[in-house]
PDB file of C-alpha atoms in Angstrom:
ATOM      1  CA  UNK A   1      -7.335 -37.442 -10.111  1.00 77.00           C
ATOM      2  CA  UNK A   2      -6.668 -35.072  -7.274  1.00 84.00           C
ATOM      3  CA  UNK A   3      -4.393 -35.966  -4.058  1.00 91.00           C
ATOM      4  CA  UNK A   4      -3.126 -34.399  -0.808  1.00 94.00           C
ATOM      5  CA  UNK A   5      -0.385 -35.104   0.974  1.00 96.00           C
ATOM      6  CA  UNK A   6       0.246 -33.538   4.308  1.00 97.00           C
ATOM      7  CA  UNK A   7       3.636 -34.220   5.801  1.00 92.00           C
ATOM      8  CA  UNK A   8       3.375 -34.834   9.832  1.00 91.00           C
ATOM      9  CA  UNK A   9       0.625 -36.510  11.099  1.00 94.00           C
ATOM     10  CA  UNK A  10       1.475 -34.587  14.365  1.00 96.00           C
ATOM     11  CA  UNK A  11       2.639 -31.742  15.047  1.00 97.00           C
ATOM     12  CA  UNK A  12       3.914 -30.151  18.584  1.00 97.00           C
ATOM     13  CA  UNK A  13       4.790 -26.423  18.797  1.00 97.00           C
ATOM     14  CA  UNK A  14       5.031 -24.234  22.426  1.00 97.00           C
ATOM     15  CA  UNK A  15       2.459 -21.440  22.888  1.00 97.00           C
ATOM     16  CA  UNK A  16       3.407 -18.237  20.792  1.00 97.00           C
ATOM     17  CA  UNK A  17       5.467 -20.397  18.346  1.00 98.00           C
ATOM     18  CA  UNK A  18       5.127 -20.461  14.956  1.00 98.00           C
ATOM     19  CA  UNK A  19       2.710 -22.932  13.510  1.00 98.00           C
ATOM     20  CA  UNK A  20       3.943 -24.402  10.030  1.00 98.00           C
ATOM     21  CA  UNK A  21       1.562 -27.484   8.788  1.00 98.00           C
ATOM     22  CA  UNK A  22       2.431 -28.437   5.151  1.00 98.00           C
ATOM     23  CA  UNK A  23       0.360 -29.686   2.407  1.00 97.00           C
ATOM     24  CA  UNK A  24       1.218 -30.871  -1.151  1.00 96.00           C
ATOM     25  CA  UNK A  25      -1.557 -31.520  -3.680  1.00 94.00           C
ATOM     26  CA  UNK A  26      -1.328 -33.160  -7.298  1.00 90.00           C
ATOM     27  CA  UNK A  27      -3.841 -31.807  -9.877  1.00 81.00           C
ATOM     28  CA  UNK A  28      -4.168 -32.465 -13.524  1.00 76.00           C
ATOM     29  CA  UNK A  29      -6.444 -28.554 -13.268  1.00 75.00           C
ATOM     30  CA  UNK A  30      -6.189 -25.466 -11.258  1.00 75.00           C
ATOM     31  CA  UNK A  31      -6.691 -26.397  -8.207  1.00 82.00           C
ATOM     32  CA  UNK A  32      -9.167 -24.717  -5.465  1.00 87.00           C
ATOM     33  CA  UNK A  33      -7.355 -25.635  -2.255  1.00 90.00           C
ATOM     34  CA  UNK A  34      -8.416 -25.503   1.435  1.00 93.00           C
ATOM     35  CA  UNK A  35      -8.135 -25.968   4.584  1.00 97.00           C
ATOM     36  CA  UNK A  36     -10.352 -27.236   7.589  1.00 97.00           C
ATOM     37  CA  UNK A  37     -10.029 -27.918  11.217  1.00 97.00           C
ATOM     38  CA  UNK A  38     -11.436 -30.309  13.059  1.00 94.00           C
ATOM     39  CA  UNK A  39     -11.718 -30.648  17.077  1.00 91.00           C
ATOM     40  CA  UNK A  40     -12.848 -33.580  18.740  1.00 86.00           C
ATOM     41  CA  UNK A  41     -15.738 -35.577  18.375  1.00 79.00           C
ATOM     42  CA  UNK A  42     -17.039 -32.364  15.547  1.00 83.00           C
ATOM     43  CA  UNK A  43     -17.825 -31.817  12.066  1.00 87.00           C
ATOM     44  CA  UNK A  44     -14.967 -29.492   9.611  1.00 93.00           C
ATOM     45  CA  UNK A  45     -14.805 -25.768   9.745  1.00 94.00           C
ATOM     46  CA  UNK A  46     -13.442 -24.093   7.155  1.00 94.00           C
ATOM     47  CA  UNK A  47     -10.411 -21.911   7.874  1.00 96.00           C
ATOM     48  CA  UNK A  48      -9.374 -20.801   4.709  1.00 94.00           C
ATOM     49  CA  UNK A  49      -9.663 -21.305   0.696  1.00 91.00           C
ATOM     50  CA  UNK A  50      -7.716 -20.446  -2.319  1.00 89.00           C
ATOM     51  CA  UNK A  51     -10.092 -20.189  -5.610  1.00 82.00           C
ATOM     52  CA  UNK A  52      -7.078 -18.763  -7.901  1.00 76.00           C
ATOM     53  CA  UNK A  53      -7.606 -15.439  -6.479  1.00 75.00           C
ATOM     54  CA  UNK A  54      -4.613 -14.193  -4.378  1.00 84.00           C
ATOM     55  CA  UNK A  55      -1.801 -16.512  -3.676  1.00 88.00           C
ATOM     56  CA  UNK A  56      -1.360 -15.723  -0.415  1.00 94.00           C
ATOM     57  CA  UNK A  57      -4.934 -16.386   1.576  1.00 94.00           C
ATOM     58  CA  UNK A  58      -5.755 -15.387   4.956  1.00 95.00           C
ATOM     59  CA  UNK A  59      -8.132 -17.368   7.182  1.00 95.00           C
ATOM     60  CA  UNK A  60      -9.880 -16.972  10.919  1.00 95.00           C
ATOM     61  CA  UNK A  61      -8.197 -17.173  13.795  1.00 94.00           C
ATOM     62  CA  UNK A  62      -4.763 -15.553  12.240  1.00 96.00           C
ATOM     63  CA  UNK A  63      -4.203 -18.350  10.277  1.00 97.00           C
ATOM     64  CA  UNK A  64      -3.019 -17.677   6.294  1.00 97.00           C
ATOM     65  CA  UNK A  65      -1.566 -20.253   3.793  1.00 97.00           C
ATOM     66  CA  UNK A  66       0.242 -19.932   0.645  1.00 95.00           C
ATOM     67  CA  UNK A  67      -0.388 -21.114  -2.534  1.00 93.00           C
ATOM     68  CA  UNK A  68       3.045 -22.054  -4.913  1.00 93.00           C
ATOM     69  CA  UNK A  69       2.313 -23.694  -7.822  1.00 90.00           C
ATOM     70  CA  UNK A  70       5.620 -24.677  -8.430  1.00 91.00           C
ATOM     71  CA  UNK A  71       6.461 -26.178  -5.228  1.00 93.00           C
ATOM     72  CA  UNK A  72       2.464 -27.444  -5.462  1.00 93.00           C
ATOM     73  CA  UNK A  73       2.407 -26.810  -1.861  1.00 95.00           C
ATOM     74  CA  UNK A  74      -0.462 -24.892   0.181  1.00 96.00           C
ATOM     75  CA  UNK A  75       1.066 -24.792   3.833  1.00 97.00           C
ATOM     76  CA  UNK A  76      -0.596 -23.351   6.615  1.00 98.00           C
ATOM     77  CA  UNK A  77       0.828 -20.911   8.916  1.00 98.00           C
ATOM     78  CA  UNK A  78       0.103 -18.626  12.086  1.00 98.00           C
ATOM     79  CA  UNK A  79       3.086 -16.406  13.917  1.00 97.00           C
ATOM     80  CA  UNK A  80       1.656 -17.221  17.520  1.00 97.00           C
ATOM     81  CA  UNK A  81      -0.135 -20.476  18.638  1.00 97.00           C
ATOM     82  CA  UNK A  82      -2.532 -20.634  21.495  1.00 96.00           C
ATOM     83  CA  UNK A  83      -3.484 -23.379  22.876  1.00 96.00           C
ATOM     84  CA  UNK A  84      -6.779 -23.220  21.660  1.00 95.00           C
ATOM     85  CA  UNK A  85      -5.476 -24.219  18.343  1.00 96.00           C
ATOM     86  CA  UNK A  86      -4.948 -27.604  19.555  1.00 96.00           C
ATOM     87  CA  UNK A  87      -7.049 -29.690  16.587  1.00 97.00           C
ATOM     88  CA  UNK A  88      -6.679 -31.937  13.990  1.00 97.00           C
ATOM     89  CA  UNK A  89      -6.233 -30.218  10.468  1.00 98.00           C
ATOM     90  CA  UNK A  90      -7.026 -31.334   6.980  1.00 97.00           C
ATOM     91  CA  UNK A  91      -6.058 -30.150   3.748  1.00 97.00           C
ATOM     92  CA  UNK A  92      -8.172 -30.609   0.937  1.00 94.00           C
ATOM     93  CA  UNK A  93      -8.453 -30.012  -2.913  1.00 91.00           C
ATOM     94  CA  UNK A  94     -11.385 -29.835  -4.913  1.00 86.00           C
ATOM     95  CA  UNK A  95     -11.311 -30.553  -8.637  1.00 70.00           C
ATOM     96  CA  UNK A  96     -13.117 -27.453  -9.478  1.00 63.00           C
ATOM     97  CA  UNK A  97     -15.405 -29.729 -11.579  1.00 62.00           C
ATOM     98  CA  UNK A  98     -19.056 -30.145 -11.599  1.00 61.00           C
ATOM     99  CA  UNK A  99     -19.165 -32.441  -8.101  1.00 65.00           C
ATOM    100  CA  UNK A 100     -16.265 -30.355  -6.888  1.00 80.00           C
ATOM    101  CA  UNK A 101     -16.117 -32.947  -4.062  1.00 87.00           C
ATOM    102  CA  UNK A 102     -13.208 -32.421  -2.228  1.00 91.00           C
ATOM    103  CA  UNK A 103     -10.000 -34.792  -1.683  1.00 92.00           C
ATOM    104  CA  UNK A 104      -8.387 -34.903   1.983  1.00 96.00           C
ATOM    105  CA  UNK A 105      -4.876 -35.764   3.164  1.00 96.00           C
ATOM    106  CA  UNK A 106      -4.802 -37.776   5.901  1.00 96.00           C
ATOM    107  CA  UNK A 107      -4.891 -35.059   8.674  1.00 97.00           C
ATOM    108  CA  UNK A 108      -2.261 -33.360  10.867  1.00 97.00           C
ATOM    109  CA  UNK A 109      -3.025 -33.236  15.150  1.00 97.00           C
ATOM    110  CA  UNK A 110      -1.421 -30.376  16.376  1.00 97.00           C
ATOM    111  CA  UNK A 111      -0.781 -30.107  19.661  1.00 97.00           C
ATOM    112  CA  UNK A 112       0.275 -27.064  21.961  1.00 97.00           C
ATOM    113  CA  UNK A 113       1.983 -27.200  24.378  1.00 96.00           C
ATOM    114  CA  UNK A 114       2.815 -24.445  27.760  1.00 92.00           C
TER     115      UNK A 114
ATOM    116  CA  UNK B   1     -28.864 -19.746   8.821  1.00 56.00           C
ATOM    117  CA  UNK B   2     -28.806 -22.861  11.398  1.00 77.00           C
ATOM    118  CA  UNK B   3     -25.904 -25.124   9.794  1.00 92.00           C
ATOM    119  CA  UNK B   4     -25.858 -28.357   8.806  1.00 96.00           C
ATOM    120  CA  UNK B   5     -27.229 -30.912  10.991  1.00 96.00           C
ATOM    121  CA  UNK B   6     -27.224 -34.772  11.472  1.00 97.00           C
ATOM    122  CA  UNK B   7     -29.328 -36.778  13.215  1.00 97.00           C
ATOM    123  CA  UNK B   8     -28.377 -39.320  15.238  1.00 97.00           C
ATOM    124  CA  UNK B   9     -24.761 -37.981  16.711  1.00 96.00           C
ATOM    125  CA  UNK B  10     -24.039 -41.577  18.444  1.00 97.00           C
ATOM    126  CA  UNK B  11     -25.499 -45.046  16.775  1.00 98.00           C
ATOM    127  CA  UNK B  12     -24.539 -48.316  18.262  1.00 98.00           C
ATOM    128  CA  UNK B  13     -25.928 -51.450  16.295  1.00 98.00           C
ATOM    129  CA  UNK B  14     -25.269 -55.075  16.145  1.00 98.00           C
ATOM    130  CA  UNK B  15     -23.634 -56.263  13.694  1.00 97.00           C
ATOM    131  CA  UNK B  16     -26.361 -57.250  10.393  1.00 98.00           C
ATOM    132  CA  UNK B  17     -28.854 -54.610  11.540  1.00 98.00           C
ATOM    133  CA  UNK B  18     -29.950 -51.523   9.383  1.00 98.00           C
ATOM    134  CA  UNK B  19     -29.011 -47.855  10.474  1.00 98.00           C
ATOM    135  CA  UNK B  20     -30.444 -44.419   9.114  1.00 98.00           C
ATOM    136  CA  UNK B  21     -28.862 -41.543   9.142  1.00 98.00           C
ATOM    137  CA  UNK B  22     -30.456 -37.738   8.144  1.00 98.00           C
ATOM    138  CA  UNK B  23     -28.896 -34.877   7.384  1.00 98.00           C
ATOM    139  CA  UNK B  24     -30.284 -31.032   6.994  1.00 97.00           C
ATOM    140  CA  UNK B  25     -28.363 -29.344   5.028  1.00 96.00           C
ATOM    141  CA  UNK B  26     -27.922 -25.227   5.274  1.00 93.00           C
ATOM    142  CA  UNK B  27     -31.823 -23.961   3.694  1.00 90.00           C
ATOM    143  CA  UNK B  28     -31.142 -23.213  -0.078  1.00 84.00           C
ATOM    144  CA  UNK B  29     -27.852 -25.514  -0.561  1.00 89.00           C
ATOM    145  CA  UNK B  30     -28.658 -27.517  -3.688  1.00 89.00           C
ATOM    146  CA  UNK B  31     -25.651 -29.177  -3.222  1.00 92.00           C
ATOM    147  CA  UNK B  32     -25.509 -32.064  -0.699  1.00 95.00           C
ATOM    148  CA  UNK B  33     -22.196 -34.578  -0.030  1.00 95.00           C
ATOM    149  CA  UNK B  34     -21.994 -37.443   1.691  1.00 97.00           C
ATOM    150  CA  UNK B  35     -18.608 -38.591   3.406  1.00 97.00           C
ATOM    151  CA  UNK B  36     -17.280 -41.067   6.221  1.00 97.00           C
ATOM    152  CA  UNK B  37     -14.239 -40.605   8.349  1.00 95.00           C
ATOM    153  CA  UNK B  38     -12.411 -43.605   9.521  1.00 94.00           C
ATOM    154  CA  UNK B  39     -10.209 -43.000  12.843  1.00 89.00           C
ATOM    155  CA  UNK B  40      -6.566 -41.296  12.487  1.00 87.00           C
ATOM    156  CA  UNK B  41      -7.557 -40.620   8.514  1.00 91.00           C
ATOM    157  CA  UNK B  42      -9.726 -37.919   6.264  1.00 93.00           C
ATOM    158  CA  UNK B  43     -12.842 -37.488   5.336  1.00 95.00           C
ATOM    159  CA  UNK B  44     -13.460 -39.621   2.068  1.00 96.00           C
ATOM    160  CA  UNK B  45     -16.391 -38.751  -0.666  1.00 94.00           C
ATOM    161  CA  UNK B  46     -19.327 -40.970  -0.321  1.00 96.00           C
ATOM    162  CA  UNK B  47     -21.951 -39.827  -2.604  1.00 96.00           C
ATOM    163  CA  UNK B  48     -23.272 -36.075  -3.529  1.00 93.00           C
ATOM    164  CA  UNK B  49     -26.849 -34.863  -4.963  1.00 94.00           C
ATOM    165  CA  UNK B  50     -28.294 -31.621  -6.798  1.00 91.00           C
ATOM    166  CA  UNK B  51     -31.458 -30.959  -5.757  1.00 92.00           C
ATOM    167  CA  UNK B  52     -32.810 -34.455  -5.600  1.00 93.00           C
ATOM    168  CA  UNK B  53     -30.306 -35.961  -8.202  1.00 93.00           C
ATOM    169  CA  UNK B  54     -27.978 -38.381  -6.741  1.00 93.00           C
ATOM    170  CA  UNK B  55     -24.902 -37.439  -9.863  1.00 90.00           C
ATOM    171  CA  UNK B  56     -21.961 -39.444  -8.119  1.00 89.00           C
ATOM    172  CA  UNK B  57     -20.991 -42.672  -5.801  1.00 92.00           C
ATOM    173  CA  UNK B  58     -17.511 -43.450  -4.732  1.00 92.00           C
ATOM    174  CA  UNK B  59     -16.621 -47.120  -5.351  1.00 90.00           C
ATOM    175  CA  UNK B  60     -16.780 -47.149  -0.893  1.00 85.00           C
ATOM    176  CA  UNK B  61     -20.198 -47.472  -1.555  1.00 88.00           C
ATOM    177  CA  UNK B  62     -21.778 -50.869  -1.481  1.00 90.00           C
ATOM    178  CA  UNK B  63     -24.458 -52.111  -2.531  1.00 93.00           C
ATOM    179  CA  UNK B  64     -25.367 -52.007   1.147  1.00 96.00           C
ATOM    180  CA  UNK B  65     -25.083 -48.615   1.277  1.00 96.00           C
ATOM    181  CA  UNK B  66     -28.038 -46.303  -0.596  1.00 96.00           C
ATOM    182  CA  UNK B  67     -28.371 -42.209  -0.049  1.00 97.00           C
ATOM    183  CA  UNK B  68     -31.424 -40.206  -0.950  1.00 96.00           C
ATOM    184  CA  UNK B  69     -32.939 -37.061  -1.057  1.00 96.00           C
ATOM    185  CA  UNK B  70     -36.139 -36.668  -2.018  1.00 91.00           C
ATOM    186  CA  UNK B  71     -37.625 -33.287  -2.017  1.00 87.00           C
ATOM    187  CA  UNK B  72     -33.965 -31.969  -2.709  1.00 85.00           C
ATOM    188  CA  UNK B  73     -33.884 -30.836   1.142  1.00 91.00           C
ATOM    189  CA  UNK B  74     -32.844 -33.835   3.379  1.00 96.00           C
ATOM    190  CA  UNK B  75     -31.381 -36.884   2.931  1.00 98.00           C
ATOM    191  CA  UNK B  76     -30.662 -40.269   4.765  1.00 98.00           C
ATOM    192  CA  UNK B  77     -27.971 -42.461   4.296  1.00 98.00           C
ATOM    193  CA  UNK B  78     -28.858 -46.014   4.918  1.00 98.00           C
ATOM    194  CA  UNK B  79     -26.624 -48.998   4.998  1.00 98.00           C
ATOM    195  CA  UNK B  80     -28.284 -52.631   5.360  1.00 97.00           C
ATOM    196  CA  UNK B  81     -26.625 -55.832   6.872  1.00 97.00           C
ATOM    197  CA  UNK B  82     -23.925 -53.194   8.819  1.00 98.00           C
ATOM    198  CA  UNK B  83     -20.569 -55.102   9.445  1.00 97.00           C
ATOM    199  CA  UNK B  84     -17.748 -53.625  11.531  1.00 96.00           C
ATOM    200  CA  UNK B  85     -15.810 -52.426   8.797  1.00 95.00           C
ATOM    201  CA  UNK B  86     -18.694 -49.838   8.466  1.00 97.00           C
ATOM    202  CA  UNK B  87     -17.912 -48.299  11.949  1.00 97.00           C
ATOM    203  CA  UNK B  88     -16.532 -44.700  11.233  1.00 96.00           C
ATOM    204  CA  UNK B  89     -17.725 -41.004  11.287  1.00 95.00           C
ATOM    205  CA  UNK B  90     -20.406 -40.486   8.628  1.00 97.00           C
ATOM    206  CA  UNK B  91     -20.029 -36.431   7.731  1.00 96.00           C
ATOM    207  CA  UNK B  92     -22.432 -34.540   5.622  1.00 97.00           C
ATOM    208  CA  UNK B  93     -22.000 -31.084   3.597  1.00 96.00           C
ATOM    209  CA  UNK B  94     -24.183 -28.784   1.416  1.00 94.00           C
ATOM    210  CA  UNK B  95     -22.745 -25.584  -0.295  1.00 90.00           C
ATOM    211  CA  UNK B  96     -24.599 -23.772  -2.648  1.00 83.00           C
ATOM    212  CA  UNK B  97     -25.249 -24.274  -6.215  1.00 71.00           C
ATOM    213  CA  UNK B  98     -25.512 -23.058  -9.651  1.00 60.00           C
ATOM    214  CA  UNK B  99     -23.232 -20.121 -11.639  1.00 51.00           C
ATOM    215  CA  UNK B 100     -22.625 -18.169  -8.114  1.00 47.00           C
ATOM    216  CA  UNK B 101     -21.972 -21.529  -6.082  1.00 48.00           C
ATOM    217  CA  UNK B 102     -18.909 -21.180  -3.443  1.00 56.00           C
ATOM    218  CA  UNK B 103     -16.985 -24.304  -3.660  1.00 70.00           C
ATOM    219  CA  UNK B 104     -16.743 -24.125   0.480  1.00 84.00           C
ATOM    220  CA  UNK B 105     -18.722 -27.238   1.924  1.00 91.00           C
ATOM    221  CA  UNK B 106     -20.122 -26.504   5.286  1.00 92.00           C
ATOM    222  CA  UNK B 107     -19.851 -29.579   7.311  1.00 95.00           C
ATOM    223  CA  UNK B 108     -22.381 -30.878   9.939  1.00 96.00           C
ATOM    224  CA  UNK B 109     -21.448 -32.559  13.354  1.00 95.00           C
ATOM    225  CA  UNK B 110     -21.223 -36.157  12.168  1.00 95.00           C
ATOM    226  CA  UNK B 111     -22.872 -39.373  13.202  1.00 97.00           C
ATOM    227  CA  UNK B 112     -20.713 -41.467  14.658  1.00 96.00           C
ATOM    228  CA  UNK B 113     -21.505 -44.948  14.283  1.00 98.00           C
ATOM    229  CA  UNK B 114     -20.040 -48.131  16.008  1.00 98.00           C
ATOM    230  CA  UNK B 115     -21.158 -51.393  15.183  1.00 98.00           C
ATOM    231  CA  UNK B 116     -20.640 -54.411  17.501  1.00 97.00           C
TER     232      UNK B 116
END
């Protein structure tokens, strides 16, 4: 069985500071890995996936993530926050199987701050 | 391509009453999920369908609970005799199907649903 982990369930950075939001998965298989973000009161949108194409993927709004398989980590990172990045964000792994239905962690808030 | 969409956003019911929820999935997603969202956690997998074949339920899905779809387009989620514990965010997602599928689930808005 798939799991997430995301470490921080909040995160506080200043405006044009680097955001880091970390994510460890377990996976018997290859994982496919993403990431989604979620503002208030709204449904997910997808920032960015790794399908076991490049390692390093890069999402909208300048985010990218990395994928190590031997740290199994898949953190998310952008070089400048705004503050419209304020959100909660969820890291998720699908089995790759027929369902593919996808595992989250428990969700990160990130908050920005002037 | 107008998204996925759920119908109602906002439900309030008593306690022991029935709710429906509908979703529209994108047009040509084969591939339908079912999740709910409790407050300060993740989304967790309810139920999914291909076409009109329901092919998975989470154990979080009572017997109270029952999803269908059947023209393979939308579905409803019902749950019968709701009790608190059923108040949470009830998310749907389609992504397509079949040898090209993309394994990216487009999400709708949600139904939020509080029961009192």
């Amino acid at each position: 069985a798939q799991s997430v982990t995301q470490l921080g369930s909040h995160v506080s950075v200043s405006e044009g500071a680097l955001v880091l939001l970390r994510c460890n998965y377990s996976s018997s298989v290859p994982p496919y890995l993403f990431w989604y973000v979620q503002y208030p009161n709204q449904g997910l949108q997808l920032l960015l996936k790794y399908t076991s194409a490049a390692t390093l993927v890069k999402g909208i709004n300048g985010f990218e993530a990395e994928f190590k398989k031997s740290e199994t980590s898949f953190h998310l990172t952008k070089p400048s926050a705004h503050m419209s990045d304020a959100a909660e964000y969820f890291c998720a792994v699908s089995d790759s199987g027929t369902a593919s239905k996808l595992t989250f962690g428990t969700g990160t808030r990130l908050q920005v701050t002037l | 391509d107008t998204g996925v969409s759920q119908d109602p956003r906002h439900k309030i019911t008593k306690r022991g009453q029935n709710v429906t929820f509908r979703c529209d999935p994108i047009s040509e997603h084969n591939r339908l999920y079912w999740y709910r969202q409790t407050l300060g956690q993740g989304p967790e997998f309810l139920t999914y369908f291909q076409n009109e074949a329901q092919l998975e339920k989470s154990r979080l899905l009572s017997d109270r609970f029952s999803a269908e779809r059947p023209k393979g387009s939308f579905s409803t989620l019902e749950i019968q005799r709701t009790e608190q514990g059923d108040s949470a965010m009830y998310l749907c997602a389609s992504t397509p199907g079949g040898e090209r599928g993309s394994y990216e689930q487009y999400f709708g808005p949600g139904t939020r649903l509080t029961v009192t």
